[in-house]
């Protein structure tokens, strides 16, 4: 069983905007619109921080489990295609399954290259002579 997750610093980086938005009404004033907007954005930041803290990608034999807010499972034999994106905004691995489901694995995951290697070897086993 192998477990992959985001670095610990990602949690704090995603928590920072939430704290700033929570403190913004102190500078903007205490009117209801500023409190509602800043509170909403602060909650979005907290949700992002929670997601980065809870995210786990678990590979157990031939089953992959991705858990963030929800748990999703698939077998490596169900992978139809994999595509590595390395554009400015979309860095990671896109996985498409035969049943049409799609998954995205961010390049920010600890040991991302090892994870991609494991998935490639599980999908296309190396021929031995």
mmCIF file of N, CA and C in Angstrom:
data_model
loop_
_atom_site.group_PDB
_atom_site.id
_atom_site.type_symbol
_atom_site.label_atom_id
_atom_site.label_comp_id
_atom_site.label_asym_id
_atom_site.label_seq_id
_atom_site.Cartn_x
_atom_site.Cartn_y
_atom_site.Cartn_z
ATOM 1 N N UNK A 1 0.841 -1.168 0.000
ATOM 2 C CA UNK A 1 0.000 0.000 0.000
ATOM 3 C C UNK A 1 0.894 1.242 0.000
ATOM 4 N N UNK A 2 0.603 2.164 -0.899
ATOM 5 C CA UNK A 2 1.358 3.408 -0.981
ATOM 6 C C UNK A 2 0.386 4.575 -0.873
ATOM 7 N N UNK A 3 0.779 5.574 -0.088
ATOM 8 C CA UNK A 3 -0.083 6.731 0.152
ATOM 9 C C UNK A 3 0.640 7.985 -0.325
ATOM 10 N N UNK A 4 -0.060 8.782 -1.108
ATOM 11 C CA UNK A 4 0.481 10.035 -1.624
ATOM 12 C C UNK A 4 -0.432 11.173 -1.150
ATOM 13 N N UNK A 5 0.168 12.318 -0.836
ATOM 14 C CA UNK A 5 -0.614 13.464 -0.380
ATOM 15 C C UNK A 5 0.108 14.756 -0.722
ATOM 16 N N UNK A 6 -0.564 15.880 -0.472
ATOM 17 C CA UNK A 6 0.045 17.183 -0.701
ATOM 18 C C UNK A 6 1.073 17.468 0.395
ATOM 19 N N UNK A 7 2.081 18.288 0.117
ATOM 20 C CA UNK A 7 3.026 18.691 1.165
ATOM 21 C C UNK A 7 2.299 19.470 2.260
ATOM 22 N N UNK A 8 2.849 19.456 3.465
ATOM 23 C CA UNK A 8 2.217 20.138 4.601
ATOM 24 C C UNK A 8 2.104 21.645 4.362
ATOM 25 N N UNK A 9 3.045 22.218 3.648
ATOM 26 C CA UNK A 9 3.012 23.655 3.385
ATOM 27 C C UNK A 9 1.827 24.080 2.538
ATOM 28 N N UNK A 10 1.292 23.167 1.744
ATOM 29 C CA UNK A 10 0.136 23.487 0.906
ATOM 30 C C UNK A 10 -1.066 23.843 1.757
ATOM 31 N N UNK A 11 -1.212 23.189 2.887
ATOM 32 C CA UNK A 11 -2.319 23.487 3.804
ATOM 33 C C UNK A 11 -2.225 24.935 4.289
ATOM 34 N N UNK A 12 -1.038 25.359 4.691
ATOM 35 C CA UNK A 12 -0.874 26.703 5.228
ATOM 36 C C UNK A 12 -1.011 27.770 4.147
ATOM 37 N N UNK A 13 -0.544 27.461 2.945
ATOM 38 C CA UNK A 13 -0.688 28.408 1.841
ATOM 39 C C UNK A 13 -2.162 28.584 1.477
ATOM 40 N N UNK A 14 -2.933 27.502 1.518
ATOM 41 C CA UNK A 14 -4.352 27.617 1.199
ATOM 42 C C UNK A 14 -5.149 28.188 2.362
ATOM 43 N N UNK A 15 -4.614 28.160 3.555
ATOM 44 C CA UNK A 15 -5.286 28.736 4.722
ATOM 45 C C UNK A 15 -5.077 30.248 4.815
ATOM 46 N N UNK A 16 -3.991 30.744 4.267
ATOM 47 C CA UNK A 16 -3.661 32.168 4.356
ATOM 48 C C UNK A 16 -4.729 33.088 3.774
ATOM 49 N N UNK A 17 -5.257 32.840 2.561
ATOM 50 C CA UNK A 17 -6.310 33.727 2.052
ATOM 51 C C UNK A 17 -7.557 33.735 2.930
ATOM 52 N N UNK A 18 -7.863 32.607 3.542
ATOM 53 C CA UNK A 18 -9.017 32.531 4.426
ATOM 54 C C UNK A 18 -8.842 33.460 5.624
ATOM 55 N N UNK A 19 -7.659 33.480 6.172
ATOM 56 C CA UNK A 19 -7.386 34.359 7.316
ATOM 57 C C UNK A 19 -7.445 35.824 6.886
ATOM 58 N N UNK A 20 -6.885 36.124 5.717
ATOM 59 C CA UNK A 20 -6.912 37.508 5.237
ATOM 60 C C UNK A 20 -8.339 37.990 4.976
ATOM 61 N N UNK A 21 -9.177 37.126 4.368
ATOM 62 C CA UNK A 21 -10.562 37.514 4.131
ATOM 63 C C UNK A 21 -11.344 37.639 5.437
ATOM 64 N N UNK A 22 -10.999 36.843 6.444
ATOM 65 C CA UNK A 22 -11.674 36.951 7.734
ATOM 66 C C UNK A 22 -11.328 38.263 8.428
ATOM 67 N N UNK A 23 -10.122 38.777 8.180
ATOM 68 C CA UNK A 23 -9.700 40.031 8.806
ATOM 69 C C UNK A 23 -10.056 41.257 7.974
ATOM 70 N N UNK A 24 -10.442 41.065 6.725
ATOM 71 C CA UNK A 24 -10.730 42.195 5.838
ATOM 72 C C UNK A 24 -11.829 43.127 6.338
ATOM 73 N N UNK A 25 -12.900 42.644 6.980
ATOM 74 C CA UNK A 25 -13.913 43.592 7.465
ATOM 75 C C UNK A 25 -13.380 44.586 8.494
ATOM 76 N N UNK A 26 -12.286 44.259 9.144
ATOM 77 C CA UNK A 26 -11.688 45.217 10.079
ATOM 78 C C UNK A 26 -11.179 46.452 9.353
ATOM 79 N N UNK A 27 -10.722 46.252 8.111
ATOM 80 C CA UNK A 27 -10.205 47.366 7.328
ATOM 81 C C UNK A 27 -11.282 48.000 6.461
ATOM 82 N N UNK A 28 -12.237 47.196 5.976
ATOM 83 C CA UNK A 28 -13.262 47.698 5.063
ATOM 84 C C UNK A 28 -14.442 48.333 5.781
ATOM 85 N N UNK A 29 -14.646 48.011 7.003
ATOM 86 C CA UNK A 29 -15.811 48.502 7.724
ATOM 87 C C UNK A 29 -16.696 47.330 8.086
ATOM 88 N N UNK A 30 -17.673 47.605 8.904
ATOM 89 C CA UNK A 30 -18.511 46.534 9.432
ATOM 90 C C UNK A 30 -19.891 46.497 8.798
ATOM 91 N N UNK A 31 -20.011 46.905 7.552
ATOM 92 C CA UNK A 31 -21.338 46.834 6.933
ATOM 93 C C UNK A 31 -21.657 45.386 6.558
ATOM 94 N N UNK A 32 -22.915 45.096 6.368
ATOM 95 C CA UNK A 32 -23.386 43.724 6.176
ATOM 96 C C UNK A 32 -22.858 43.104 4.888
ATOM 97 N N UNK A 33 -22.735 43.883 3.826
ATOM 98 C CA UNK A 33 -22.271 43.337 2.550
ATOM 99 C C UNK A 33 -20.812 42.906 2.647
ATOM 100 N N UNK A 34 -19.980 43.732 3.270
ATOM 101 C CA UNK A 34 -18.562 43.384 3.431
ATOM 102 C C UNK A 34 -18.413 42.147 4.307
ATOM 103 N N UNK A 35 -19.202 42.066 5.374
ATOM 104 C CA UNK A 35 -19.122 40.891 6.238
ATOM 105 C C UNK A 35 -19.549 39.628 5.508
ATOM 106 N N UNK A 36 -20.619 39.709 4.712
ATOM 107 C CA UNK A 36 -21.111 38.537 3.985
ATOM 108 C C UNK A 36 -20.108 38.092 2.917
ATOM 109 N N UNK A 37 -19.597 39.036 2.139
ATOM 110 C CA UNK A 37 -18.637 38.680 1.086
ATOM 111 C C UNK A 37 -17.346 38.118 1.671
ATOM 112 N N UNK A 38 -16.811 38.786 2.651
ATOM 113 C CA UNK A 38 -15.560 38.317 3.250
ATOM 114 C C UNK A 38 -15.758 36.992 3.981
ATOM 115 N N UNK A 39 -16.905 36.829 4.612
ATOM 116 C CA UNK A 39 -17.194 35.556 5.273
ATOM 117 C C UNK A 39 -17.308 34.421 4.271
ATOM 118 N N UNK A 40 -17.959 34.681 3.128
ATOM 119 C CA UNK A 40 -18.087 33.654 2.091
ATOM 120 C C UNK A 40 -16.752 33.254 1.516
ATOM 121 N N UNK A 41 -15.921 34.254 1.196
ATOM 122 C CA UNK A 41 -14.602 33.941 0.653
ATOM 123 C C UNK A 41 -13.717 33.251 1.691
ATOM 124 N N UNK A 42 -13.891 33.620 2.947
ATOM 125 C CA UNK A 42 -13.135 32.973 4.008
ATOM 126 C C UNK A 42 -13.528 31.504 4.134
ATOM 127 N N UNK A 43 -14.817 31.215 4.004
ATOM 128 C CA UNK A 43 -15.264 29.823 4.059
ATOM 129 C C UNK A 43 -14.750 29.017 2.869
ATOM 130 N N UNK A 44 -14.681 29.649 1.698
ATOM 131 C CA UNK A 44 -14.106 28.959 0.530
ATOM 132 C C UNK A 44 -12.635 28.613 0.777
ATOM 133 N N UNK A 45 -11.911 29.532 1.377
ATOM 134 C CA UNK A 45 -10.512 29.269 1.708
ATOM 135 C C UNK A 45 -10.364 28.149 2.720
ATOM 136 N N UNK A 46 -11.263 28.115 3.699
ATOM 137 C CA UNK A 46 -11.233 27.029 4.680
ATOM 138 C C UNK A 46 -11.546 25.684 4.030
ATOM 139 N N UNK A 47 -12.481 25.680 3.075
ATOM 140 C CA UNK A 47 -12.798 24.438 2.359
ATOM 141 C C UNK A 47 -11.597 23.960 1.553
ATOM 142 N N UNK A 48 -10.881 24.890 0.913
ATOM 143 C CA UNK A 48 -9.677 24.525 0.172
ATOM 144 C C UNK A 48 -8.587 23.994 1.085
ATOM 145 N N UNK A 49 -8.428 24.616 2.240
ATOM 146 C CA UNK A 49 -7.430 24.147 3.195
ATOM 147 C C UNK A 49 -7.793 22.756 3.721
ATOM 148 N N UNK A 50 -9.069 22.542 3.994
ATOM 149 C CA UNK A 50 -9.527 21.229 4.455
ATOM 150 C C UNK A 50 -9.255 20.164 3.386
ATOM 151 N N UNK A 51 -9.536 20.504 2.134
ATOM 152 C CA UNK A 51 -9.323 19.563 1.032
ATOM 153 C C UNK A 51 -7.844 19.180 0.923
ATOM 154 N N UNK A 52 -6.948 20.160 0.974
ATOM 155 C CA UNK A 52 -5.522 19.846 0.843
ATOM 156 C C UNK A 52 -5.017 19.046 2.034
ATOM 157 N N UNK A 53 -5.615 19.237 3.195
ATOM 158 C CA UNK A 53 -5.198 18.489 4.383
ATOM 159 C C UNK A 53 -5.705 17.040 4.341
ATOM 160 N N UNK A 54 -6.918 16.822 3.808
ATOM 161 C CA UNK A 54 -7.535 15.504 3.812
ATOM 162 C C UNK A 54 -7.212 14.669 2.578
ATOM 163 N N UNK A 55 -6.665 15.285 1.524
ATOM 164 C CA UNK A 55 -6.441 14.591 0.257
ATOM 165 C C UNK A 55 -5.448 13.446 0.436
ATOM 166 N N UNK A 56 -5.835 12.278 -0.015
ATOM 167 C CA UNK A 56 -4.964 11.112 -0.018
ATOM 168 C C UNK A 56 -5.199 10.344 -1.306
ATOM 169 N N UNK A 57 -4.131 9.879 -1.901
ATOM 170 C CA UNK A 57 -4.208 8.991 -3.054
ATOM 171 C C UNK A 57 -3.540 7.695 -2.610
ATOM 172 N N UNK A 58 -4.322 6.635 -2.546
ATOM 173 C CA UNK A 58 -3.844 5.363 -2.000
ATOM 174 C C UNK A 58 -3.841 4.326 -3.117
ATOM 175 N N UNK A 59 -2.685 3.702 -3.316
ATOM 176 C CA UNK A 59 -2.586 2.612 -4.290
ATOM 177 C C UNK A 59 -2.370 1.331 -3.501
ATOM 178 N N UNK A 60 -3.332 0.419 -3.634
ATOM 179 C CA UNK A 60 -3.290 -0.857 -2.925
ATOM 180 C C UNK A 60 -3.451 -1.955 -3.966
ATOM 181 N N UNK A 61 -2.377 -2.631 -4.273
ATOM 182 C CA UNK A 61 -2.333 -3.639 -5.338
ATOM 183 C C UNK A 61 -2.760 -2.999 -6.657
ATOM 184 N N UNK A 62 -3.942 -3.330 -7.148
ATOM 185 C CA UNK A 62 -4.393 -2.782 -8.426
ATOM 186 C C UNK A 62 -5.580 -1.847 -8.258
ATOM 187 N N UNK A 63 -5.828 -1.400 -7.026
ATOM 188 C CA UNK A 63 -6.925 -0.474 -6.793
ATOM 189 C C UNK A 63 -6.365 0.877 -6.356
ATOM 190 N N UNK A 64 -6.930 1.939 -6.925
ATOM 191 C CA UNK A 64 -6.539 3.304 -6.590
ATOM 192 C C UNK A 64 -7.718 3.959 -5.885
ATOM 193 N N UNK A 65 -7.457 4.557 -4.734
ATOM 194 C CA UNK A 65 -8.475 5.276 -3.977
ATOM 195 C C UNK A 65 -8.032 6.724 -3.859
ATOM 196 N N UNK A 66 -8.897 7.636 -4.267
ATOM 197 C CA UNK A 66 -8.624 9.065 -4.137
ATOM 198 C C UNK A 66 -9.635 9.600 -3.134
ATOM 199 N N UNK A 67 -9.138 10.115 -2.027
ATOM 200 C CA UNK A 67 -10.049 10.667 -1.030
ATOM 201 C C UNK A 67 -9.656 12.098 -0.733
ATOM 202 N N UNK A 68 -10.608 12.965 -0.891
ATOM 203 C CA UNK A 68 -10.461 14.370 -0.539
ATOM 204 C C UNK A 68 -11.664 14.700 0.293
ATOM 205 N N UNK A 69 -12.659 15.273 -0.320
ATOM 206 C CA UNK A 69 -13.937 15.472 0.350
ATOM 207 C C UNK A 69 -14.766 14.189 0.215
ATOM 208 N N UNK A 70 -14.709 13.564 -0.953
ATOM 209 C CA UNK A 70 -15.396 12.297 -1.205
ATOM 210 C C UNK A 70 -14.364 11.237 -1.543
ATOM 211 N N UNK A 71 -14.715 9.958 -1.328
ATOM 212 C CA UNK A 71 -13.832 8.856 -1.712
ATOM 213 C C UNK A 71 -14.274 8.304 -3.056
ATOM 214 N N UNK A 72 -13.291 8.089 -3.933
ATOM 215 C CA UNK A 72 -13.556 7.493 -5.235
ATOM 216 C C UNK A 72 -12.545 6.379 -5.459
ATOM 217 N N UNK A 73 -13.012 5.282 -6.029
ATOM 218 C CA UNK A 73 -12.165 4.105 -6.271
ATOM 219 C C UNK A 73 -12.182 3.755 -7.744
ATOM 220 N N UNK A 74 -11.072 3.208 -8.209
ATOM 221 C CA UNK A 74 -11.033 2.581 -9.524
ATOM 222 C C UNK A 74 -9.865 1.613 -9.573
ATOM 223 N N UNK A 75 -9.962 0.658 -10.451
ATOM 224 C CA UNK A 75 -8.883 -0.311 -10.652
ATOM 225 C C UNK A 75 -7.959 0.190 -11.755
ATOM 226 N N UNK A 76 -6.704 -0.195 -11.690
ATOM 227 C CA UNK A 76 -5.763 0.234 -12.724
ATOM 228 C C UNK A 76 -6.115 -0.379 -14.070
ATOM 229 N N UNK A 77 -6.824 -1.500 -14.063
ATOM 230 C CA UNK A 77 -7.239 -2.114 -15.329
ATOM 231 C C UNK A 77 -8.363 -1.321 -16.002
ATOM 232 N N UNK A 78 -8.993 -0.408 -15.269
ATOM 233 C CA UNK A 78 -10.074 0.416 -15.820
ATOM 234 C C UNK A 78 -9.561 1.669 -16.528
ATOM 235 N N UNK A 79 -8.260 1.928 -16.485
ATOM 236 C CA UNK A 79 -7.707 3.144 -17.073
ATOM 237 C C UNK A 79 -7.665 3.013 -18.591
ATOM 238 N N UNK A 80 -8.369 3.915 -19.272
ATOM 239 C CA UNK A 80 -8.396 3.903 -20.740
ATOM 240 C C UNK A 80 -7.228 4.705 -21.295
ATOM 241 N N UNK A 81 -6.980 5.867 -20.731
ATOM 242 C CA UNK A 81 -5.843 6.674 -21.200
ATOM 243 C C UNK A 81 -5.369 7.609 -20.103
ATOM 244 N N UNK A 82 -4.096 7.963 -20.198
ATOM 245 C CA UNK A 82 -3.481 8.905 -19.265
ATOM 246 C C UNK A 82 -2.769 9.970 -20.086
ATOM 247 N N UNK A 83 -2.867 11.209 -19.626
ATOM 248 C CA UNK A 83 -2.254 12.317 -20.340
ATOM 249 C C UNK A 83 -1.609 13.236 -19.324
ATOM 250 N N UNK A 84 -0.327 13.522 -19.516
ATOM 251 C CA UNK A 84 0.378 14.425 -18.609
ATOM 252 C C UNK A 84 0.349 15.824 -19.186
ATOM 253 N N UNK A 85 -0.304 16.734 -18.475
ATOM 254 C CA UNK A 85 -0.353 18.137 -18.870
ATOM 255 C C UNK A 85 0.739 18.890 -18.143
ATOM 256 N N UNK A 86 1.434 19.737 -18.869
ATOM 257 C CA UNK A 86 2.474 20.542 -18.250
ATOM 258 C C UNK A 86 2.340 21.994 -18.693
ATOM 259 N N UNK A 87 1.090 22.446 -18.829
ATOM 260 C CA UNK A 87 0.867 23.834 -19.190
ATOM 261 C C UNK A 87 1.036 24.712 -17.953
ATOM 262 N N UNK A 88 0.908 25.983 -18.126
ATOM 263 C CA UNK A 88 1.150 26.922 -17.034
ATOM 264 C C UNK A 88 0.159 26.743 -15.881
ATOM 265 N N UNK A 89 -1.096 26.469 -16.186
ATOM 266 C CA UNK A 89 -2.132 26.409 -15.157
ATOM 267 C C UNK A 89 -2.583 25.000 -14.824
ATOM 268 N N UNK A 90 -2.236 24.040 -15.636
ATOM 269 C CA UNK A 90 -2.763 22.692 -15.498
ATOM 270 C C UNK A 90 -1.623 21.689 -15.464
ATOM 271 N N UNK A 91 -0.961 21.569 -14.352
ATOM 272 C CA UNK A 91 0.164 20.650 -14.259
ATOM 273 C C UNK A 91 -0.259 19.414 -13.492
ATOM 274 N N UNK A 92 -0.213 18.289 -14.175
ATOM 275 C CA UNK A 92 -0.573 17.056 -13.519
ATOM 276 C C UNK A 92 -0.922 15.967 -14.509
ATOM 277 N N UNK A 93 -1.521 14.928 -13.984
ATOM 278 C CA UNK A 93 -1.864 13.747 -14.754
ATOM 279 C C UNK A 93 -3.376 13.635 -14.865
ATOM 280 N N UNK A 94 -3.855 13.542 -16.095
ATOM 281 C CA UNK A 94 -5.285 13.333 -16.343
ATOM 282 C C UNK A 94 -5.495 11.855 -16.651
ATOM 283 N N UNK A 95 -6.447 11.282 -15.942
ATOM 284 C CA UNK A 95 -6.765 9.863 -16.129
ATOM 285 C C UNK A 95 -8.201 9.759 -16.605
ATOM 286 N N UNK A 96 -8.398 9.004 -17.671
ATOM 287 C CA UNK A 96 -9.741 8.746 -18.182
ATOM 288 C C UNK A 96 -9.988 7.247 -18.104
ATOM 289 N N UNK A 97 -11.119 6.876 -17.520
ATOM 290 C CA UNK A 97 -11.476 5.469 -17.383
ATOM 291 C C UNK A 97 -12.378 5.036 -18.523
ATOM 292 N N UNK A 98 -12.506 3.736 -18.699
ATOM 293 C CA UNK A 98 -13.363 3.206 -19.755
ATOM 294 C C UNK A 98 -14.827 3.584 -19.569
ATOM 295 N N UNK A 99 -15.257 3.760 -18.321
ATOM 296 C CA UNK A 99 -16.660 4.108 -18.074
ATOM 297 C C UNK A 99 -16.934 5.607 -18.214
ATOM 298 N N UNK A 100 -15.915 6.396 -18.584
ATOM 299 C CA UNK A 100 -16.098 7.819 -18.833
ATOM 300 C C UNK A 100 -15.693 8.726 -17.691
ATOM 301 N N UNK A 101 -15.472 8.175 -16.517
ATOM 302 C CA UNK A 101 -15.049 9.021 -15.396
ATOM 303 C C UNK A 101 -13.653 9.559 -15.658
ATOM 304 N N UNK A 102 -13.412 10.734 -15.118
ATOM 305 C CA UNK A 102 -12.107 11.391 -15.286
ATOM 306 C C UNK A 102 -11.563 11.797 -13.922
ATOM 307 N N UNK A 103 -10.254 11.719 -13.795
ATOM 308 C CA UNK A 103 -9.574 12.100 -12.571
ATOM 309 C C UNK A 103 -8.384 12.970 -12.929
ATOM 310 N N UNK A 104 -8.048 13.888 -12.056
ATOM 311 C CA UNK A 104 -6.879 14.738 -12.236
ATOM 312 C C UNK A 104 -6.015 14.604 -10.998
ATOM 313 N N UNK A 105 -4.744 14.325 -11.202
ATOM 314 C CA UNK A 105 -3.789 14.222 -10.106
ATOM 315 C C UNK A 105 -2.791 15.353 -10.273
ATOM 316 N N UNK A 106 -2.739 16.237 -9.308
ATOM 317 C CA UNK A 106 -1.888 17.416 -9.376
ATOM 318 C C UNK A 106 -0.416 17.039 -9.266
ATOM 319 N N UNK A 107 0.408 17.824 -9.918
ATOM 320 C CA UNK A 107 1.855 17.605 -9.867
ATOM 321 C C UNK A 107 2.431 18.035 -8.515
ATOM 322 N N UNK A 108 1.606 18.660 -7.682
ATOM 323 C CA UNK A 108 2.046 19.097 -6.358
ATOM 324 C C UNK A 108 2.120 17.966 -5.345
ATOM 325 N N UNK A 109 1.645 16.795 -5.714
ATOM 326 C CA UNK A 109 1.657 15.641 -4.814
ATOM 327 C C UNK A 109 3.099 15.256 -4.508
ATOM 328 N N UNK A 110 3.350 14.885 -3.258
ATOM 329 C CA UNK A 110 4.685 14.425 -2.872
ATOM 330 C C UNK A 110 4.992 13.139 -3.648
ATOM 331 N N UNK A 111 6.169 13.043 -4.215
ATOM 332 C CA UNK A 111 6.642 11.907 -5.015
ATOM 333 C C UNK A 111 5.756 11.657 -6.228
ATOM 334 N N UNK A 112 5.395 12.737 -6.916
ATOM 335 C CA UNK A 112 4.532 12.669 -8.093
ATOM 336 C C UNK A 112 5.127 11.777 -9.183
ATOM 337 N N UNK A 113 6.419 11.903 -9.444
ATOM 338 C CA UNK A 113 7.047 11.110 -10.502
ATOM 339 C C UNK A 113 6.984 9.614 -10.211
ATOM 340 N N UNK A 114 7.176 9.236 -8.950
ATOM 341 C CA UNK A 114 7.071 7.824 -8.579
ATOM 342 C C UNK A 114 5.638 7.330 -8.751
ATOM 343 N N UNK A 115 4.679 8.165 -8.409
ATOM 344 C CA UNK A 115 3.270 7.811 -8.574
ATOM 345 C C UNK A 115 2.922 7.572 -10.033
ATOM 346 N N UNK A 116 3.379 8.462 -10.918
ATOM 347 C CA UNK A 116 3.118 8.306 -12.353
ATOM 348 C C UNK A 116 3.780 7.036 -12.864
ATOM 349 N N UNK A 117 4.983 6.766 -12.419
ATOM 350 C CA UNK A 117 5.675 5.542 -12.821
ATOM 351 C C UNK A 117 4.920 4.287 -12.398
ATOM 352 N N UNK A 118 4.386 4.298 -11.200
ATOM 353 C CA UNK A 118 3.615 3.139 -10.720
ATOM 354 C C UNK A 118 2.361 2.957 -11.559
ATOM 355 N N UNK A 119 1.663 4.043 -11.856
ATOM 356 C CA UNK A 119 0.445 3.935 -12.658
ATOM 357 C C UNK A 119 0.738 3.473 -14.084
ATOM 358 N N UNK A 120 1.820 3.978 -14.668
ATOM 359 C CA UNK A 120 2.186 3.557 -16.029
ATOM 360 C C UNK A 120 2.555 2.079 -16.034
ATOM 361 N N UNK A 121 3.316 1.627 -15.042
ATOM 362 C CA UNK A 121 3.686 0.218 -14.983
ATOM 363 C C UNK A 121 2.484 -0.677 -14.714
ATOM 364 N N UNK A 122 1.506 -0.172 -13.976
ATOM 365 C CA UNK A 122 0.311 -0.976 -13.687
ATOM 366 C C UNK A 122 -0.572 -1.094 -14.935
ATOM 367 N N UNK A 123 -0.602 -0.051 -15.756
ATOM 368 C CA UNK A 123 -1.436 -0.078 -16.951
ATOM 369 C C UNK A 123 -0.760 -0.854 -18.063
ATOM 370 N N UNK A 124 0.511 -0.609 -18.274
ATOM 371 C CA UNK A 124 1.270 -1.282 -19.331
ATOM 372 C C UNK A 124 2.454 -1.995 -18.705
ATOM 373 N N UNK A 125 2.263 -3.243 -18.286
ATOM 374 C CA UNK A 125 3.351 -3.966 -17.660
ATOM 375 C C UNK A 125 4.550 -4.131 -18.607
ATOM 376 N N UNK A 126 5.728 -4.066 -18.043
ATOM 377 C CA UNK A 126 6.950 -4.209 -18.831
ATOM 378 C C UNK A 126 7.095 -5.659 -19.261
ATOM 379 N N UNK A 127 7.370 -5.874 -20.536
ATOM 380 C CA UNK A 127 7.576 -7.232 -21.048
ATOM 381 C C UNK A 127 8.932 -7.736 -20.602
ATOM 382 N N UNK A 128 8.941 -8.929 -20.094
ATOM 383 C CA UNK A 128 10.205 -9.523 -19.626
ATOM 384 C C UNK A 128 10.656 -10.580 -20.614
ATOM 385 N N UNK A 129 11.953 -10.632 -20.835
ATOM 386 C CA UNK A 129 12.479 -11.603 -21.792
ATOM 387 C C UNK A 129 13.159 -12.739 -21.074
#
